[in-house]
């Protein structure tokens, strides 16, 4: 699509139109470039389907893995030879590949390295950074959000923007800071334009967050918002019904609890609901103190 700018407009008007056009797209969530050239997707719909890609297509030019400290080298499966095509074509295959890779991780460092190499989730190709985790890996409480936004994508850590600041204040109110908690997301790459991750993207990424939880081995998981709650607890209840409830969560050697609460981004839009979140955060404190 090209901007409709009349040849009769002055350069200043044309510039103004262009800025308005770009603003409109940014506000609509079109804020990520996927390719050097624009594509006419409407035209493509009428064109014959392209020939299937060969499995041995060359690897995209991705930055090499950063060197890791000795003793952290993961026992990784062989790198994939495709450009993430399997995720689009066969989500089940991508999810079972993800499960096998996640299971192979014996430490959080290994899991992070495996995720850096994993290309069956198309989100990694539009994101700037993998957003793996923040906080203390020995924490007793683990907060799990949905997916990174623009700030997190830029920094490479979860909950860095306005919702992160609110989360920090809520944690501080119950005597926690980021070193005493571990923070991660269901999906570790930013969906373009902050759209919600699709069910396929969630199911491909799910084995990784499940393994991450196993490796942190927290006493309590706090699910921030509905996608995190539904993915980790299996409930179909909406977040306003599920919040404030403890769900059993099975770890390899023990059962712990997952508490559902409201997502900080929702609280920024609905500040009155903070009173509900405050009740939930008091439950977090009580659970950590062995009183709930
Ligand atoms: N929202 C999330 O769910 N996760 C983040 O990391 C940031 C915003």
Coordinates of C-alpha atoms and ligand atoms in Angstrom, one line a residue:
X1 CA 0.0 0.0 0.0
X2 CA 1.3 3.5 -0.8
X3 CA 0.2 6.7 0.8
X4 CA -2.3 8.7 -1.3
X5 CA -0.7 12.0 -1.7
X6 CA -1.9 14.4 -4.3
X7 CA 0.7 15.9 -6.7
X8 CA -0.8 19.3 -6.1
X9 CA 0.1 19.3 -2.4
X10 CA 3.1 21.4 -1.2
X11 CA 6.2 19.6 0.1
X12 CA 5.2 20.6 3.7
X13 CA 1.7 19.1 3.2
X14 CA 3.1 16.0 1.7
X15 CA 5.5 15.6 4.6
X16 CA 2.6 16.1 7.0
X17 CA 0.5 13.5 5.2
X18 CA 3.3 11.0 5.3
X19 CA 3.8 11.6 9.0
X20 CA 0.0 11.1 9.6
X21 CA 0.2 8.0 7.5
X22 CA 3.0 6.5 9.5
X23 CA 1.4 7.6 12.8
X24 CA -1.8 5.8 11.8
X25 CA 0.1 2.6 11.1
X26 CA 2.1 2.8 14.3
X27 CA -1.1 3.3 16.3
X28 CA -2.6 0.3 14.5
X29 CA 0.3 -1.8 15.7
X30 CA 2.2 -1.8 12.4
X31 CA 5.5 -0.9 13.9
X32 CA 7.9 -3.7 12.8
X33 CA 9.6 -4.1 9.4
X34 CA 9.7 -7.6 8.2
X35 CA 11.5 -7.2 4.9
X36 CA 13.4 -4.6 2.9
X37 CA 10.6 -4.3 0.3
X38 CA 6.8 -3.9 0.7
X39 CA 4.7 -6.8 -0.4
X40 CA 1.3 -6.6 -2.1
X41 CA -0.5 -9.2 -0.1
X42 CA -3.8 -8.6 -1.9
X43 CA -2.0 -9.3 -5.2
X44 CA -0.4 -12.4 -3.8
X45 CA -3.8 -13.9 -2.9
X46 CA -4.6 -14.1 -6.7
X47 CA -1.1 -15.3 -7.7
X48 CA -0.3 -19.0 -8.1
X49 CA 1.0 -20.6 -4.9
X50 CA 4.8 -20.5 -4.7
X51 CA 6.8 -23.7 -5.1
X52 CA 7.4 -25.3 -1.7
X53 CA 10.7 -24.3 -0.1
X54 CA 13.4 -26.9 -0.2
X55 CA 14.2 -28.3 3.3
X56 CA 17.9 -27.4 2.8
X57 CA 17.3 -23.7 2.3
X58 CA 20.3 -21.7 3.5
X59 CA 20.3 -20.5 7.1
X60 CA 19.3 -16.9 7.6
X61 CA 22.1 -14.5 8.6
X62 CA 21.5 -14.6 12.4
X63 CA 24.1 -13.4 14.9
X64 CA 26.2 -16.2 16.1
X65 CA 25.6 -17.5 19.6
X66 CA 27.4 -15.4 22.2
X67 CA 30.2 -17.4 23.7
X68 CA 29.2 -19.0 27.0
X69 CA 31.2 -19.7 30.1
X70 CA 32.8 -23.1 30.5
X71 CA 30.4 -25.7 32.0
X72 CA 27.4 -23.9 30.5
X73 CA 27.6 -25.5 27.0
X74 CA 24.3 -27.2 26.5
X75 CA 24.0 -30.6 25.0
X76 CA 22.0 -29.2 22.1
X77 CA 20.3 -31.1 19.4
X78 CA 21.6 -30.4 15.9
X79 CA 20.6 -26.9 14.6
X80 CA 17.6 -26.8 12.3
X81 CA 18.2 -26.4 8.6
X82 CA 15.1 -24.5 7.8
X83 CA 14.0 -20.9 8.2
X84 CA 11.4 -21.7 10.8
X85 CA 9.1 -23.1 8.1
X86 CA 8.0 -26.0 10.2
X87 CA 6.3 -23.7 12.8
X88 CA 4.0 -22.3 10.1
X89 CA 3.4 -25.6 8.3
X90 CA 3.3 -28.1 11.1
X91 CA 2.6 -26.6 14.5
X92 CA 2.3 -30.1 16.2
X93 CA 5.7 -31.1 14.9
X94 CA 7.2 -27.8 16.1
X95 CA 5.7 -28.3 19.5
X96 CA 7.1 -31.8 19.9
X97 CA 10.5 -30.6 18.7
X98 CA 10.2 -27.8 21.3
X99 CA 9.4 -30.4 24.0
X100 CA 12.4 -32.6 23.1
X101 CA 14.7 -29.6 23.1
X102 CA 13.4 -28.1 26.4
X103 CA 13.7 -31.5 28.1
X104 CA 17.4 -31.6 27.1
X105 CA 18.2 -28.5 29.2
X106 CA 19.7 -29.4 32.5
X107 CA 20.2 -25.8 33.6
X108 CA 18.6 -22.4 33.0
X109 CA 21.8 -21.4 31.0
X110 CA 21.4 -24.4 28.8
X111 CA 17.7 -23.7 28.3
X112 CA 18.4 -20.1 27.3
X113 CA 21.1 -21.2 24.8
X114 CA 18.7 -23.8 23.3
X115 CA 16.0 -21.1 22.9
X116 CA 18.5 -18.8 21.2
X117 CA 19.0 -21.6 18.6
X118 CA 15.3 -22.5 18.3
X119 CA 13.8 -21.3 15.0
X120 CA 10.5 -23.1 14.8
X121 CA 8.6 -20.1 16.4
X122 CA 8.3 -17.4 13.7
X123 CA 8.2 -14.7 16.4
X124 CA 12.0 -14.9 16.8
X125 CA 12.4 -13.6 13.3
X126 CA 10.5 -10.4 14.0
X127 CA 11.8 -9.8 17.5
X128 CA 15.0 -7.9 18.2
X129 CA 15.9 -10.0 21.3
X130 CA 15.1 -13.2 23.1
X131 CA 13.5 -12.1 26.4
X132 CA 14.4 -15.0 28.7
X133 CA 14.1 -13.9 32.3
X134 CA 15.0 -11.4 35.0
X135 CA 15.5 -11.9 38.7
X136 CA 17.0 -14.5 41.0
X137 CA 17.1 -18.1 39.8
X138 CA 17.0 -19.2 43.4
X139 CA 13.8 -17.3 44.1
X140 CA 10.9 -18.9 45.9
X141 CA 8.4 -17.1 43.8
X142 CA 8.2 -16.9 40.0
X143 CA 6.0 -14.4 38.1
X144 CA 4.9 -15.4 34.6
X145 CA 3.5 -12.8 32.2
X146 CA 2.3 -13.2 28.6
X147 CA 4.8 -11.9 26.1
X148 CA 7.4 -9.1 25.8
X149 CA 6.5 -5.7 24.5
X150 CA 8.6 -3.1 22.8
X151 CA 10.6 -2.1 25.9
X152 CA 11.4 -5.7 26.8
X153 CA 12.3 -6.5 23.2
X154 CA 14.8 -3.6 23.2
X155 CA 16.4 -4.5 26.5
X156 CA 16.1 -8.3 26.3
X157 CA 14.5 -8.6 29.8
X158 CA 10.9 -9.1 30.9
X159 CA 8.7 -6.3 32.4
X160 CA 10.9 -3.3 31.6
X161 CA 8.2 -0.9 30.6
X162 CA 5.3 0.8 32.4
X163 CA 3.7 -2.6 33.4
X164 CA 7.1 -3.6 34.7
X165 CA 7.4 -0.5 36.8
X166 CA 3.9 -1.2 38.3
X167 CA 4.9 -4.9 38.9
X168 CA 8.0 -3.7 40.8
X169 CA 5.9 -1.4 42.9
X170 CA 3.4 -4.2 43.7
X171 CA 6.3 -6.5 44.6
X172 CA 7.8 -3.9 46.8
X173 CA 4.6 -3.5 48.6
X174 CA 4.9 -7.1 49.8
X175 CA 8.6 -6.8 50.6
X176 CA 10.0 -8.3 47.3
X177 CA 12.4 -7.0 44.8
X178 CA 13.6 -8.5 41.5
X179 CA 16.4 -10.3 43.1
X180 CA 14.0 -12.2 45.4
X181 CA 11.7 -13.1 42.5
X182 CA 12.2 -14.7 39.1
X183 CA 10.3 -13.1 36.2
X184 CA 9.5 -14.7 32.8
X185 CA 6.9 -14.9 30.1
X186 CA 4.9 -17.7 28.4
X187 CA 6.3 -16.5 25.0
X188 CA 9.9 -15.2 25.1
X189 CA 9.8 -13.1 21.8
X190 CA 7.7 -10.0 21.2
X191 CA 4.8 -10.5 18.9
X192 CA 4.9 -7.8 16.2
X193 CA 3.0 -4.7 17.1
X194 CA 2.2 -6.1 20.5
X195 CA -0.5 -8.3 19.2
X196 CA -1.5 -11.3 21.3
X197 CA 0.5 -14.4 20.6
X198 CA -1.5 -17.0 18.6
X199 CA -2.5 -20.3 20.1
X200 CA 0.1 -22.0 17.9
X201 CA 2.9 -19.6 19.1
X202 CA 1.9 -20.3 22.7
X203 CA 1.9 -24.1 22.2
X204 CA 5.3 -24.0 20.5
X205 CA 6.8 -21.9 23.4
X206 CA 5.0 -23.7 26.2
X207 CA 7.5 -26.5 26.7
X208 CA 10.2 -23.9 27.3
X209 CA 8.4 -22.0 30.0
X210 CA 7.3 -25.3 31.6
X211 CA 11.0 -26.4 31.7
X212 CA 12.0 -23.0 33.0
X213 CA 9.6 -23.4 35.9
X214 CA 10.9 -26.9 36.6
X215 CA 14.5 -25.6 36.6
X216 CA 13.7 -22.6 38.9
X217 CA 11.7 -24.9 41.1
X218 CA 9.8 -22.1 42.9
X219 CA 7.5 -22.7 45.9
X220 CA 4.9 -20.4 44.3
X221 CA 4.1 -19.3 40.7
X222 CA 2.2 -16.1 40.1
X223 CA 0.3 -16.1 36.8
X224 CA 0.0 -12.5 35.5
X225 CA -3.2 -12.3 33.4
X226 CA -5.4 -14.7 31.6
X227 CA -3.0 -16.2 28.9
X228 CA -0.5 -17.1 31.6
X229 CA -3.2 -18.5 34.0
X230 CA -4.9 -20.5 31.3
X231 CA -1.7 -21.9 29.8
X232 CA -0.1 -22.9 33.2
X233 CA -3.2 -24.1 35.1
X234 CA -5.4 -25.4 32.3
X235 CA -8.4 -23.4 33.6
X236 CA -10.8 -22.0 31.0
X237 CA -12.1 -19.5 33.5
X238 CA -11.6 -15.8 32.6
X239 CA -9.1 -13.9 34.8
X240 CA -11.7 -12.1 36.8
X241 CA -13.1 -15.5 37.9
X242 CA -9.7 -17.2 38.3
X243 CA -7.8 -14.5 40.1
X244 CA -7.2 -14.9 43.8
X245 CA -7.3 -18.7 43.4
X246 CA -4.5 -21.2 44.0
X247 CA -4.2 -23.9 41.4
X248 CA -2.1 -27.1 41.9
X249 CA 1.1 -27.1 39.8
X250 CA 3.0 -30.3 39.3
X251 CA 6.8 -30.1 39.3
X252 CA 8.9 -33.3 38.7
X253 CA 9.4 -34.0 42.5
X254 CA 6.6 -32.1 44.2
X255 CA 3.4 -30.2 43.8
X256 CA 3.4 -26.5 44.3
X257 CA 0.8 -23.8 43.8
X258 CA 0.1 -21.3 41.1
X259 CA -1.9 -18.1 42.0
X260 CA -3.8 -16.3 39.3
X261 CA -3.9 -12.5 39.4
X262 CA -4.5 -9.5 37.1
X263 CA -1.9 -8.4 34.6
X264 CA -0.2 -5.1 35.4
X265 CA -1.0 -3.8 31.9
X266 CA -4.7 -4.4 32.6
X267 CA -4.3 -2.5 35.9
X268 CA -2.8 0.4 34.1
X269 CA -6.0 0.6 32.0
X270 CA -8.3 -0.2 34.9
X271 CA -6.7 1.4 38.0
X272 CA -9.7 0.7 40.2
X273 CA -9.0 -3.0 39.8
X274 CA -5.8 -2.6 41.7
X275 CA -7.7 -3.3 44.9
X276 CA -8.3 -6.8 43.6
X277 CA -4.6 -7.2 42.7
X278 CA -3.7 -6.0 46.2
X279 CA -5.7 -8.8 47.7
X280 CA -3.9 -11.3 45.5
X281 CA -0.5 -9.9 46.4
X282 CA -1.3 -10.1 50.1
X283 CA -2.0 -13.8 49.4
X284 CA 1.4 -14.1 47.7
X285 CA 3.0 -12.7 50.9
X286 CA 0.9 -15.0 53.1
X287 CA 1.8 -18.0 51.0
X288 CA 5.5 -17.2 51.2
X289 CA 5.2 -16.8 54.9
X290 CA 3.4 -20.2 55.2
X291 CA 0.1 -18.5 56.3
X292 CA -2.0 -19.2 53.2
Ligands
LIG1 N1 3.8 -7.8 29.5 C1 4.1 -9.1 29.6 O1 3.2 -9.9 29.7 N2 5.4 -9.4 29.7 C2 6.4 -8.5 29.7 O2 7.5 -8.8 29.8 C3 6.0 -7.1 29.5 C4 4.7 -6.8 29.4

